Every structure is written in structure tokens, then in C-alpha cells.
N, CA, C, O and CB atoms as a CASP TS submission, in Angstrom:
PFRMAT TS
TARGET T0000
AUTHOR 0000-0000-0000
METHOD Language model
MODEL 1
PARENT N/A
ATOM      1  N   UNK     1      31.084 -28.573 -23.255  1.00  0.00           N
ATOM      2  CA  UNK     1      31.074 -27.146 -23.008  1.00  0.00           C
ATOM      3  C   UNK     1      29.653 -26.597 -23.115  1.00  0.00           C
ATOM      4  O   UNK     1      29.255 -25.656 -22.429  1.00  0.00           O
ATOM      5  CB  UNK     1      32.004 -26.426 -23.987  1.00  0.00           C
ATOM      6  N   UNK     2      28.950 -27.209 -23.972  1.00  0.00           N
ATOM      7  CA  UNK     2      27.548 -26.777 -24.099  1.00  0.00           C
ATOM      8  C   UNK     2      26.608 -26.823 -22.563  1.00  0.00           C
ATOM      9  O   UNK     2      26.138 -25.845 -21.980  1.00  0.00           O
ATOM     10  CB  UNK     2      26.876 -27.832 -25.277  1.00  0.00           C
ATOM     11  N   UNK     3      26.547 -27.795 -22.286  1.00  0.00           N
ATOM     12  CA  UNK     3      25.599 -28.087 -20.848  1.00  0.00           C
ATOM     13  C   UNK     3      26.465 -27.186 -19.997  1.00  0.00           C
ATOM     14  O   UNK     3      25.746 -26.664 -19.145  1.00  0.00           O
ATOM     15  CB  UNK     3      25.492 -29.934 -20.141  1.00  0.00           C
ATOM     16  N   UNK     4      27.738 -26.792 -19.886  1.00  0.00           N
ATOM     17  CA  UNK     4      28.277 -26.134 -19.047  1.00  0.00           C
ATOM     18  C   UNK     4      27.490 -24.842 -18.862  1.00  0.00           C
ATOM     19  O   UNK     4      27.034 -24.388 -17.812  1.00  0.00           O
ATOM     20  CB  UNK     4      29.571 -26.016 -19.378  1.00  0.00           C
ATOM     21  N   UNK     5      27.412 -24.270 -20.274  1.00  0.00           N
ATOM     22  CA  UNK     5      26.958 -22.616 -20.799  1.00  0.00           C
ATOM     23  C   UNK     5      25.260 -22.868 -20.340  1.00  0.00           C
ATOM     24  O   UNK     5      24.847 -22.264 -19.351  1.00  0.00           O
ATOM     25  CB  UNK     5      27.253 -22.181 -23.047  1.00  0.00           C
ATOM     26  N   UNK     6      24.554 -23.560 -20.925  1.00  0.00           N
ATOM     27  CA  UNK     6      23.250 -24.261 -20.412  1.00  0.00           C
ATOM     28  C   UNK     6      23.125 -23.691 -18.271  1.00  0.00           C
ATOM     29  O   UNK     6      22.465 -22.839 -17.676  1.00  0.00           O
ATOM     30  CB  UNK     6      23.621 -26.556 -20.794  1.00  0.00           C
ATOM     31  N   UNK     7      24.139 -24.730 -17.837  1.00  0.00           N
ATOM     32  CA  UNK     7      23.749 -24.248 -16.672  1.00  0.00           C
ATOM     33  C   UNK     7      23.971 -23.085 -16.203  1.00  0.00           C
ATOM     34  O   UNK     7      23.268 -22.798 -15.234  1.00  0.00           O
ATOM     35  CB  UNK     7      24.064 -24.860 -15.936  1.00  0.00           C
ATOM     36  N   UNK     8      24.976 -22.019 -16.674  1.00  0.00           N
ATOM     37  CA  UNK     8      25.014 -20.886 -16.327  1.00  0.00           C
ATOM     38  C   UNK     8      23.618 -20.490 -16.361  1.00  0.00           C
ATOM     39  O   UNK     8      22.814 -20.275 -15.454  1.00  0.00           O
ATOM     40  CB  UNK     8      25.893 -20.177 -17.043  1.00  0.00           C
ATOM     41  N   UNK     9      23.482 -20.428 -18.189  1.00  0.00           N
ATOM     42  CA  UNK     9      21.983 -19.633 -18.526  1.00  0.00           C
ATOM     43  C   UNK     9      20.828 -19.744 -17.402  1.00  0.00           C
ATOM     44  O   UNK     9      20.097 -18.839 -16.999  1.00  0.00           O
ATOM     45  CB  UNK     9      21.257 -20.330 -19.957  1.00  0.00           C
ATOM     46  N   UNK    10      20.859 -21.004 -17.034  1.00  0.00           N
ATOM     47  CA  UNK    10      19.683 -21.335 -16.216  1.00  0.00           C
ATOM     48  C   UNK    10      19.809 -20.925 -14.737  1.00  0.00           C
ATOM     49  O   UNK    10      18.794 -20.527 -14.165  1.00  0.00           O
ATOM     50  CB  UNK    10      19.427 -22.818 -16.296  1.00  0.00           C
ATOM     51  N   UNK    11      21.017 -20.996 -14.053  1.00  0.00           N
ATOM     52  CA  UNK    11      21.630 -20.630 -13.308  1.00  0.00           C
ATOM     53  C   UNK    11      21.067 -18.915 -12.889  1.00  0.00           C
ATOM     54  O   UNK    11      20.199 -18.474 -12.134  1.00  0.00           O
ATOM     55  CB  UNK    11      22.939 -20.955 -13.846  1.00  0.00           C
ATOM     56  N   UNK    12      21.810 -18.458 -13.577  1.00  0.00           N
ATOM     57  CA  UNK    12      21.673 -16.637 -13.991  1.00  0.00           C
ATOM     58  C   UNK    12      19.695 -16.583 -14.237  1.00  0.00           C
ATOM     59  O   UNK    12      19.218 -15.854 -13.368  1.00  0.00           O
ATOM     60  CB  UNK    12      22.914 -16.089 -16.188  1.00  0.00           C
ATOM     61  N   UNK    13      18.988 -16.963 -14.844  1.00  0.00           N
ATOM     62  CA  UNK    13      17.432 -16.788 -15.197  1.00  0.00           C
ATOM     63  C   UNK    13      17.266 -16.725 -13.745  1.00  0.00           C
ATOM     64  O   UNK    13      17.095 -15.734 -13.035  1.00  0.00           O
ATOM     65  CB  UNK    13      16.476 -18.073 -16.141  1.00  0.00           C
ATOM     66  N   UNK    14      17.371 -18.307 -13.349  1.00  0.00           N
ATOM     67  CA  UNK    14      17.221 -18.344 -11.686  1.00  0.00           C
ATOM     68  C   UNK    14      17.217 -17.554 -10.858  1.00  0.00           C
ATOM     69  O   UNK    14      16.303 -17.377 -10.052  1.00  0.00           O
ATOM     70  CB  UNK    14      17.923 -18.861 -11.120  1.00  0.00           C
ATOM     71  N   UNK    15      18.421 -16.844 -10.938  1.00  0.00           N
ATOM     72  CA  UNK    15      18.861 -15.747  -9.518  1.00  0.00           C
ATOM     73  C   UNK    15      18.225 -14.278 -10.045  1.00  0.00           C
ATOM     74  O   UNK    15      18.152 -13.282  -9.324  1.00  0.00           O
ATOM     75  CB  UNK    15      21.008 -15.526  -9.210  1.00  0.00           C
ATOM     76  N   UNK    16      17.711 -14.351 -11.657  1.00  0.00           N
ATOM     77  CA  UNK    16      16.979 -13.158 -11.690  1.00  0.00           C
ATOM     78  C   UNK    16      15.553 -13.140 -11.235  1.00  0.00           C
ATOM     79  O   UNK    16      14.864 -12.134 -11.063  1.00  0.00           O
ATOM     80  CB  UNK    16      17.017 -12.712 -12.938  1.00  0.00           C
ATOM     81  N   UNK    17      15.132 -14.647 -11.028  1.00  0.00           N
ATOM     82  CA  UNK    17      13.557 -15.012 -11.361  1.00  0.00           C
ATOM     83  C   UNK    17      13.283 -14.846  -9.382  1.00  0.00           C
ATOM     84  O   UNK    17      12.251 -14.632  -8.746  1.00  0.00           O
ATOM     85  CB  UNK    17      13.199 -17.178 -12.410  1.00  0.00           C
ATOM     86  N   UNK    18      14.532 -15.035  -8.985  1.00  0.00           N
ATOM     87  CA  UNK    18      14.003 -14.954  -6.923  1.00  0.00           C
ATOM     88  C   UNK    18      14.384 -13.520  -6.920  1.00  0.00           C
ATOM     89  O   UNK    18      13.937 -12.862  -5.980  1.00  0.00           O
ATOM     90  CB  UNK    18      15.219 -16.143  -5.293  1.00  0.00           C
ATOM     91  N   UNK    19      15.073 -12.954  -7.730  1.00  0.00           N
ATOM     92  CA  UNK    19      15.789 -11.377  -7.155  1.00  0.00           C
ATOM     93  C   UNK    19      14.266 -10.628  -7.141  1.00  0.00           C
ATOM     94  O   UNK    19      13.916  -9.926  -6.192  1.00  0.00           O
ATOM     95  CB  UNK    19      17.257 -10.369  -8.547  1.00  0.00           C
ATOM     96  N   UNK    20      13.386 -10.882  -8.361  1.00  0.00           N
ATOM     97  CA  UNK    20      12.263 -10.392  -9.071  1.00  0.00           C
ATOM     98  C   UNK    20      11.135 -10.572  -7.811  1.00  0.00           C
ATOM     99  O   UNK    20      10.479  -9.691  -7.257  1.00  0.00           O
ATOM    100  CB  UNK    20      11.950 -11.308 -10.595  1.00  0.00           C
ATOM    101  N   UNK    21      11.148 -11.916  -7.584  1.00  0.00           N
ATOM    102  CA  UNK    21      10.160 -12.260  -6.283  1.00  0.00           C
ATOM    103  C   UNK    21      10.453 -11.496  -4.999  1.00  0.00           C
ATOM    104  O   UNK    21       9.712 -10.808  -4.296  1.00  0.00           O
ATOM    105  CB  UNK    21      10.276 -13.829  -5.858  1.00  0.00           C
ATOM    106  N   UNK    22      11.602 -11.775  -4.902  1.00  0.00           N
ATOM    107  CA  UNK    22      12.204 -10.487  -3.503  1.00  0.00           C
ATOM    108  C   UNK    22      11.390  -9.218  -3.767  1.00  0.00           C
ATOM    109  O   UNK    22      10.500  -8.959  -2.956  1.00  0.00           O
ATOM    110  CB  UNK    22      14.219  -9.870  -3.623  1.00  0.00           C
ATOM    111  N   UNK    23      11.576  -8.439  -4.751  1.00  0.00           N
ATOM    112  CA  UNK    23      11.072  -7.123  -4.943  1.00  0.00           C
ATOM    113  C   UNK    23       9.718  -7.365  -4.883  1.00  0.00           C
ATOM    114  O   UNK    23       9.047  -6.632  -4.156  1.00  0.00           O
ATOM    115  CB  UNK    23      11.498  -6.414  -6.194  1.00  0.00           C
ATOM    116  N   UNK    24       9.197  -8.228  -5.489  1.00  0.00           N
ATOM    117  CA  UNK    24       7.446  -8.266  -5.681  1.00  0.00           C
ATOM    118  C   UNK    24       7.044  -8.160  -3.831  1.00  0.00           C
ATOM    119  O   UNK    24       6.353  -7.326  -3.247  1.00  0.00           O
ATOM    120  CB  UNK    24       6.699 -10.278  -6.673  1.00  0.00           C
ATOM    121  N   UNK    25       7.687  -9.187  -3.367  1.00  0.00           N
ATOM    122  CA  UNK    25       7.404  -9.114  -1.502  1.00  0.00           C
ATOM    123  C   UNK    25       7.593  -8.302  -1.199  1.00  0.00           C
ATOM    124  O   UNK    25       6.766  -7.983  -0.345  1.00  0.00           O
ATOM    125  CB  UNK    25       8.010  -9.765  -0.464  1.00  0.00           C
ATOM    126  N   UNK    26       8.643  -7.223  -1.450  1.00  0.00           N
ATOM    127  CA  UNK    26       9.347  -6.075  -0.107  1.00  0.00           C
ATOM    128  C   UNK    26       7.947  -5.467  -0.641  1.00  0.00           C
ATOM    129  O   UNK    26       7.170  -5.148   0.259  1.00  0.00           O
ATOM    130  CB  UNK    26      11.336  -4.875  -0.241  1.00  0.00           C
ATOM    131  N   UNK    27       7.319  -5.171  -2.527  1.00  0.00           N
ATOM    132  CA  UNK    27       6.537  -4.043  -2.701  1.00  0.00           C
ATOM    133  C   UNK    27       5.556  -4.209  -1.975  1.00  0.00           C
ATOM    134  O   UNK    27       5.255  -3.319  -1.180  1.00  0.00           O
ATOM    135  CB  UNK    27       6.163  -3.743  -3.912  1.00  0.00           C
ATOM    136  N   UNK    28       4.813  -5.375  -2.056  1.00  0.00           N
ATOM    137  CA  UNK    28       3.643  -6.065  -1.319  1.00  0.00           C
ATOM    138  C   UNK    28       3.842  -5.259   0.439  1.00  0.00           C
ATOM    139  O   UNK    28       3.001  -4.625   1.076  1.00  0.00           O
ATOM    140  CB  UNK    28       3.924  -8.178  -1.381  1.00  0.00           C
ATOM    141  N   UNK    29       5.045  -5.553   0.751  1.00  0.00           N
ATOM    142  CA  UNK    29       5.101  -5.403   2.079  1.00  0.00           C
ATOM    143  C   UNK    29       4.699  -3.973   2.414  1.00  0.00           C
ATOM    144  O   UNK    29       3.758  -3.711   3.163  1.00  0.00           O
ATOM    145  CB  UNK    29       6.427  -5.769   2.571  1.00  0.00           C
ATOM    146  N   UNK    30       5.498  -3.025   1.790  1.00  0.00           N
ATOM    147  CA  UNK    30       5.740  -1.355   1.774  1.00  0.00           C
ATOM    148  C   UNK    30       4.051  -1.720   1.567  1.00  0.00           C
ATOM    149  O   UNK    30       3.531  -2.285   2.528  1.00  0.00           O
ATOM    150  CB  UNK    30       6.995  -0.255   0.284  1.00  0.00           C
ATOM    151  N   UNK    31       3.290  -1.467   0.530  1.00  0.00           N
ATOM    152  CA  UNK    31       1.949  -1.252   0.456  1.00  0.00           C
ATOM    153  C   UNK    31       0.999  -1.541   1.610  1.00  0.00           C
ATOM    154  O   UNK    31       0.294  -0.693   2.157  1.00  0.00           O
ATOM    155  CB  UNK    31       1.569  -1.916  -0.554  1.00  0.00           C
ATOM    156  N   UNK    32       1.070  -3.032   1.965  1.00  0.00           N
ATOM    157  CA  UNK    32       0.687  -3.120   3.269  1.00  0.00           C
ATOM    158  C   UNK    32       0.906  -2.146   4.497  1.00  0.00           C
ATOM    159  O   UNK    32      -0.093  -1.822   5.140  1.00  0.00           O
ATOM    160  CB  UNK    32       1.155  -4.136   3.552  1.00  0.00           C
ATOM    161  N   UNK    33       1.702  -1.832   4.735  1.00  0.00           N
ATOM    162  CA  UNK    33       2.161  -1.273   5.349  1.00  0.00           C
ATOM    163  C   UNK    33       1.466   0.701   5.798  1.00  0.00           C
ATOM    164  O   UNK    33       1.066   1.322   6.783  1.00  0.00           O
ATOM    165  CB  UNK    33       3.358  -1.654   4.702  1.00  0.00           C
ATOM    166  N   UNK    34       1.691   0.918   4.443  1.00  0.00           N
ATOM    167  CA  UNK    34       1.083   2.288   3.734  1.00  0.00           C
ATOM    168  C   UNK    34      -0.134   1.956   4.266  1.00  0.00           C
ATOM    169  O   UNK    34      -0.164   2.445   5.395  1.00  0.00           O
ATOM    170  CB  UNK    34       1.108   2.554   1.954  1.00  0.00           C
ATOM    171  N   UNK    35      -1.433   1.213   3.964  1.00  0.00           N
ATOM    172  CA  UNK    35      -2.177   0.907   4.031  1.00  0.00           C
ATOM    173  C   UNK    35      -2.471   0.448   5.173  1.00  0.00           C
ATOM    174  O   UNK    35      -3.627   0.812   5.387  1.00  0.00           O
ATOM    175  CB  UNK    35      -2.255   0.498   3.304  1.00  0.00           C
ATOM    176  N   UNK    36      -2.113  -0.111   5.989  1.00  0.00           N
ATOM    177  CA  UNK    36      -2.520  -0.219   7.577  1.00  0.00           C
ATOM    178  C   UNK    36      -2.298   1.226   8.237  1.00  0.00           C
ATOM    179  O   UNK    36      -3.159   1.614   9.026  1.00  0.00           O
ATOM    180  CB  UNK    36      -1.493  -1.423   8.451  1.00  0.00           C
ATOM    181  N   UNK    37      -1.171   2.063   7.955  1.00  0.00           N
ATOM    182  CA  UNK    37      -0.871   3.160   8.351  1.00  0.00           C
ATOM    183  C   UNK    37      -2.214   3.777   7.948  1.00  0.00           C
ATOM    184  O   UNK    37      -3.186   3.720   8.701  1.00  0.00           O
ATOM    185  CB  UNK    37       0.425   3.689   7.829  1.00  0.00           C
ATOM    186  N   UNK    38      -2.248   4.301   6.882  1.00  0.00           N
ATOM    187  CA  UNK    38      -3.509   5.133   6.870  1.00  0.00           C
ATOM    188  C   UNK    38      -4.974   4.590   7.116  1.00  0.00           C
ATOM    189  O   UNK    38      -5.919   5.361   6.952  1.00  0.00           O
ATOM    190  CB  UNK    38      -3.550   5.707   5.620  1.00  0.00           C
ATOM    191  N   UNK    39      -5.139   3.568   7.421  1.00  0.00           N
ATOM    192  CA  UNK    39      -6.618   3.272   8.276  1.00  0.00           C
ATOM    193  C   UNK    39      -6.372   3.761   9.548  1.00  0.00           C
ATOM    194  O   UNK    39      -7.272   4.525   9.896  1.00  0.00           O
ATOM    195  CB  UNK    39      -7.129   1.622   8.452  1.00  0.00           C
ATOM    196  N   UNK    40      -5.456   3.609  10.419  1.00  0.00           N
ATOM    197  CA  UNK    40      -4.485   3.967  11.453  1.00  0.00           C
ATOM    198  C   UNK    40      -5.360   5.509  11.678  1.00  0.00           C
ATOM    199  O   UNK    40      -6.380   5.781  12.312  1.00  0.00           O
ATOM    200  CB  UNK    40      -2.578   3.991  10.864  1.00  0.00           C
ATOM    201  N   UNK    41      -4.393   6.364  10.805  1.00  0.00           N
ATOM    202  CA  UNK    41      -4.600   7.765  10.413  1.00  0.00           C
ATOM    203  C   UNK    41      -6.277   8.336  10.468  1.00  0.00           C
ATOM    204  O   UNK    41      -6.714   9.304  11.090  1.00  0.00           O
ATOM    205  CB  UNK    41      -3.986   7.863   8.859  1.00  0.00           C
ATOM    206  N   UNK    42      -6.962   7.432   9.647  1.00  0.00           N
ATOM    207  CA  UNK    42      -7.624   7.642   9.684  1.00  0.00           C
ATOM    208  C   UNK    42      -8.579   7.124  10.892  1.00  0.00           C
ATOM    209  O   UNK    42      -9.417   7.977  11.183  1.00  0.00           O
ATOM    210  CB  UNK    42      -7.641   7.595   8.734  1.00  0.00           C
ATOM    211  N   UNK    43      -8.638   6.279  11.446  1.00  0.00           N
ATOM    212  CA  UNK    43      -9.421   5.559  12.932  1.00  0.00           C
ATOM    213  C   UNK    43      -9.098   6.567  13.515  1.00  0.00           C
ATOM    214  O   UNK    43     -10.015   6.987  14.221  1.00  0.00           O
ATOM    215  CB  UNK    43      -8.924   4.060  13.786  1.00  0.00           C
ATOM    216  N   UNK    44      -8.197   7.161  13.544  1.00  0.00           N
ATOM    217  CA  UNK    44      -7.575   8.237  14.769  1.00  0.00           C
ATOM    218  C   UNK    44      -8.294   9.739  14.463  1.00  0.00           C
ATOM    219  O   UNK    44      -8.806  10.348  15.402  1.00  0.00           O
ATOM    220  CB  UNK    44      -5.568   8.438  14.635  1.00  0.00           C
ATOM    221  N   UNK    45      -8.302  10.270  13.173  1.00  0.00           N
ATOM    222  CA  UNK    45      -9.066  11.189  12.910  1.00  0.00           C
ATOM    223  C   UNK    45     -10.926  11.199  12.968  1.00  0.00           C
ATOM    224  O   UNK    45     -11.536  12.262  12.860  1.00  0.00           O
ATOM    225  CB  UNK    45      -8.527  11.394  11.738  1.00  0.00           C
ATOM    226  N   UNK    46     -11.518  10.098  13.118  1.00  0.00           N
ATOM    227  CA  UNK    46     -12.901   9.835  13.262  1.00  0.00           C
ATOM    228  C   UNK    46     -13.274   9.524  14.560  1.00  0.00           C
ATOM    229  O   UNK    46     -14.444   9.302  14.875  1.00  0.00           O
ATOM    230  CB  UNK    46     -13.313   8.838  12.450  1.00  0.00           C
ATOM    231  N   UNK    47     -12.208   9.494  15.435  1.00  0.00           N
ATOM    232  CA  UNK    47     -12.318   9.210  16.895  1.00  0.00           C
ATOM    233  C   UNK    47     -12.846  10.824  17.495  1.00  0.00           C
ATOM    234  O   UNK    47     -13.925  11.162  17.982  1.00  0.00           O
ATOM    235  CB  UNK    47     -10.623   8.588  17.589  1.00  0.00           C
ATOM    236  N   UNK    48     -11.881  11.428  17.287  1.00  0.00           N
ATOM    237  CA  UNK    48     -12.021  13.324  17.410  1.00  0.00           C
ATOM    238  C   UNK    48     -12.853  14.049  16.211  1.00  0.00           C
ATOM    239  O   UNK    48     -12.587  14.467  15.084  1.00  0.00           O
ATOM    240  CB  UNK    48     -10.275  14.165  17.269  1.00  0.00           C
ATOM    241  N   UNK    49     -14.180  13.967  17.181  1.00  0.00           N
ATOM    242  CA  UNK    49     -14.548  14.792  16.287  1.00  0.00           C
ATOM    243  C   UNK    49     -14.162  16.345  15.401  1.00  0.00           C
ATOM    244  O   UNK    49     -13.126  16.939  15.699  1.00  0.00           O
ATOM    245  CB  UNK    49     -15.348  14.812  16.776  1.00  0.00           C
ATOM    246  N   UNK    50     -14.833  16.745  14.622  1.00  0.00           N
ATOM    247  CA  UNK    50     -14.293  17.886  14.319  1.00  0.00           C
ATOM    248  C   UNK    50     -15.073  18.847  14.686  1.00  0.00           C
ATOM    249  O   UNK    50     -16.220  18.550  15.019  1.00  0.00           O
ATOM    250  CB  UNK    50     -13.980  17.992  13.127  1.00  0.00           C
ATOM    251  N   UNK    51     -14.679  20.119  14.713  1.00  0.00           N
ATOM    252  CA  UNK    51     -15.115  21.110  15.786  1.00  0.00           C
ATOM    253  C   UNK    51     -16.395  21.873  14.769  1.00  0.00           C
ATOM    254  O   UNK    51     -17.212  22.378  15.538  1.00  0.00           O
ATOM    255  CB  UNK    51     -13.606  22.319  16.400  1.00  0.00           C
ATOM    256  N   UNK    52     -16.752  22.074  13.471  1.00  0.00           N
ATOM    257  CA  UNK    52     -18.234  22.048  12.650  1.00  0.00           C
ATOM    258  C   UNK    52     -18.878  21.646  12.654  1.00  0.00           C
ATOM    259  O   UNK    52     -19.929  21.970  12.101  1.00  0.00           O
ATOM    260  CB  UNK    52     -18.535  21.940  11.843  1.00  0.00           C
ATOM    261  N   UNK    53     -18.500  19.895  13.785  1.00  0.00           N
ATOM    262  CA  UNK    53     -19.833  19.297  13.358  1.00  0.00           C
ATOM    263  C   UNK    53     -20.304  19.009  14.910  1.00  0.00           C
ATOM    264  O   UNK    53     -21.372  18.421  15.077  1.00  0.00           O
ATOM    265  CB  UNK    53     -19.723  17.790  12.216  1.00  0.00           C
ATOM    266  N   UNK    54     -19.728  19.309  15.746  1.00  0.00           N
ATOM    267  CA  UNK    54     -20.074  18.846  17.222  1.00  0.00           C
ATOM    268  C   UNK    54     -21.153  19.630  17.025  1.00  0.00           C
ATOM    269  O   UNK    54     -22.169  18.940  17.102  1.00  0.00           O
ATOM    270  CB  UNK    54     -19.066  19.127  18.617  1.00  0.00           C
ATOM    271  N   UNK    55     -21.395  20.808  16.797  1.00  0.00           N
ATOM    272  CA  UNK    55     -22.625  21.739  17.357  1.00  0.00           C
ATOM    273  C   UNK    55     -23.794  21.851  16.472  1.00  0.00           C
ATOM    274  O   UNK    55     -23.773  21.570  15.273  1.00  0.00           O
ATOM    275  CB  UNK    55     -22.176  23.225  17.601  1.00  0.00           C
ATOM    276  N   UNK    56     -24.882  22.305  17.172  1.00  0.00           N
ATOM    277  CA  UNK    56     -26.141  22.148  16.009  1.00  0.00           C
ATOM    278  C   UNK    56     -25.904  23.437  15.456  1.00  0.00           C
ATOM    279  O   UNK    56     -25.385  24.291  16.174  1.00  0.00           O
ATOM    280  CB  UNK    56     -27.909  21.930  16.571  1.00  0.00           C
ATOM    281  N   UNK    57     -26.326  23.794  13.844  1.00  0.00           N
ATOM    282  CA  UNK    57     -25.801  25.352  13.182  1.00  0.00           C
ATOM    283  C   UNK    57     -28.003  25.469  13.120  1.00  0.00           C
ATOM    284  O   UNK    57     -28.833  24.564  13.040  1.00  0.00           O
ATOM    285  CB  UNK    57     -24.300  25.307  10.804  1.00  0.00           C
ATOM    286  N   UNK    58     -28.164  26.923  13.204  1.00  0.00           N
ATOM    287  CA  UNK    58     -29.527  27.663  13.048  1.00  0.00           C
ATOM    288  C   UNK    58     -29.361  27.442  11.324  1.00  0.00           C
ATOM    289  O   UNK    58     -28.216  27.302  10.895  1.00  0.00           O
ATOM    290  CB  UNK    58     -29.628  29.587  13.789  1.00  0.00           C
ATOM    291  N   UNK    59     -30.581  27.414  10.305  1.00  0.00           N
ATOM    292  CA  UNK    59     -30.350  27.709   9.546  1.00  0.00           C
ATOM    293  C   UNK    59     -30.172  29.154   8.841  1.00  0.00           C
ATOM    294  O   UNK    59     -30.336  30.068   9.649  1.00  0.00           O
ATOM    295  CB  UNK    59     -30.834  27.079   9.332  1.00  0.00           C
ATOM    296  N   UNK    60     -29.893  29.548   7.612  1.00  0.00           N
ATOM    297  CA  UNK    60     -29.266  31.011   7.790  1.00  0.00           C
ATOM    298  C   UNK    60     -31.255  31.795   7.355  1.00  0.00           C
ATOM    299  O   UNK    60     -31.709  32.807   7.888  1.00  0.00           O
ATOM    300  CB  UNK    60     -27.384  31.467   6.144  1.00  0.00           C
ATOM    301  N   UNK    61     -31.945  30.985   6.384  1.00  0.00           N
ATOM    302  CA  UNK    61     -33.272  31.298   6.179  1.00  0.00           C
ATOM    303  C   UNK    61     -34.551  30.586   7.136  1.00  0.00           C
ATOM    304  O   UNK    61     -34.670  29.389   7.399  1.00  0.00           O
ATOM    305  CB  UNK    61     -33.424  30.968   4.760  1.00  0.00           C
ATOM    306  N   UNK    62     -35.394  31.638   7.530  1.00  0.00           N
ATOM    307  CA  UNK    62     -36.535  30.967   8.008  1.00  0.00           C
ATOM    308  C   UNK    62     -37.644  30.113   7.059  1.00  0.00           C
ATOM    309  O   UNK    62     -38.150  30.481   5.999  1.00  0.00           O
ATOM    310  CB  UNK    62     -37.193  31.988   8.658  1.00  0.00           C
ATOM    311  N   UNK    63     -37.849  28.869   7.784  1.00  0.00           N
ATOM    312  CA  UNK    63     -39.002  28.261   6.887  1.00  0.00           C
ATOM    313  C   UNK    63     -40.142  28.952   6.330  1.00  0.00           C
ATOM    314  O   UNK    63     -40.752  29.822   6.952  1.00  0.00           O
ATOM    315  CB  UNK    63     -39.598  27.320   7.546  1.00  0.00           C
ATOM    316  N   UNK    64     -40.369  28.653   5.417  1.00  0.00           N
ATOM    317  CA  UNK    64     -41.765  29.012   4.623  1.00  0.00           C
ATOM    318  C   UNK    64     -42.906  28.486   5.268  1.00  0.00           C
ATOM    319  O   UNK    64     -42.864  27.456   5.942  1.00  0.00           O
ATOM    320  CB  UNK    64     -41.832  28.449   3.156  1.00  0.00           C
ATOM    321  N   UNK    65     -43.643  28.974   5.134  1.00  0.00           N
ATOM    322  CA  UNK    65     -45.086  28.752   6.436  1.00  0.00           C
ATOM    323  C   UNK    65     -45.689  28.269   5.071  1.00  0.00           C
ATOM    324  O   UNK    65     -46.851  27.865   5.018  1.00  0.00           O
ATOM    325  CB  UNK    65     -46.123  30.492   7.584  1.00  0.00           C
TER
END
């Protein structure tokens, strides 16, 4: 009966120790993911410029001679 209870234990550790790895991958994955998205986001926002900086601005004081 002992080795029986034994293989449960080990059994059960087991299916917690891949359930654990599953989650570690999906998180890995989601992050990746997040993270390609916002380079994405961002490549796309540095493509178009923004409308302050296209133009040359006067300064608001004249230089000092």
C-alpha cells in the first residue's frame, strides 16, 4: 500500500510541476506578445511625424549682440 500512496504523491507533484510550466509559457507568451505589440505601436507612431516638430519655431527672444 505504501508504493501505491508513493505513486500517487509523485504522480499529483507531477501534474502540478507541468500545470506550473504551462502557465510560466502562456505568461512568457502574453508578454511577448504585449511587447511586440507595443514596438508595433510605437514604429507606427515615429513613422508620422508630429505636427510641433515638422516646422521650424522663431525663438520667442532676440539674440544678444
Amino acid at each position: 500500500m505504501h508504493d501505491y500512496e508513493l505513486h500517487h504523491v509523485r504522480s499529483a507533484e507531477l501534474i502540478r510541476k507541468a500545470e506550473h510550466e504551462r502557465l510560466v509559457r502562456e505568461a512568457v507568451r502574453v508578454r511577448r506578445a504585449a511587447r511586440r505589440e507595443a514596438a508595433k505601436r510605437t514604429a507606427e507612431s515615429a513613422a508620422e511625424p508630429e505636427a510641433h516638430t515638422s516646422r521650424f519655431r522663431r525663438h520667442r527672444h532676440a539674440r544678444a549682440a
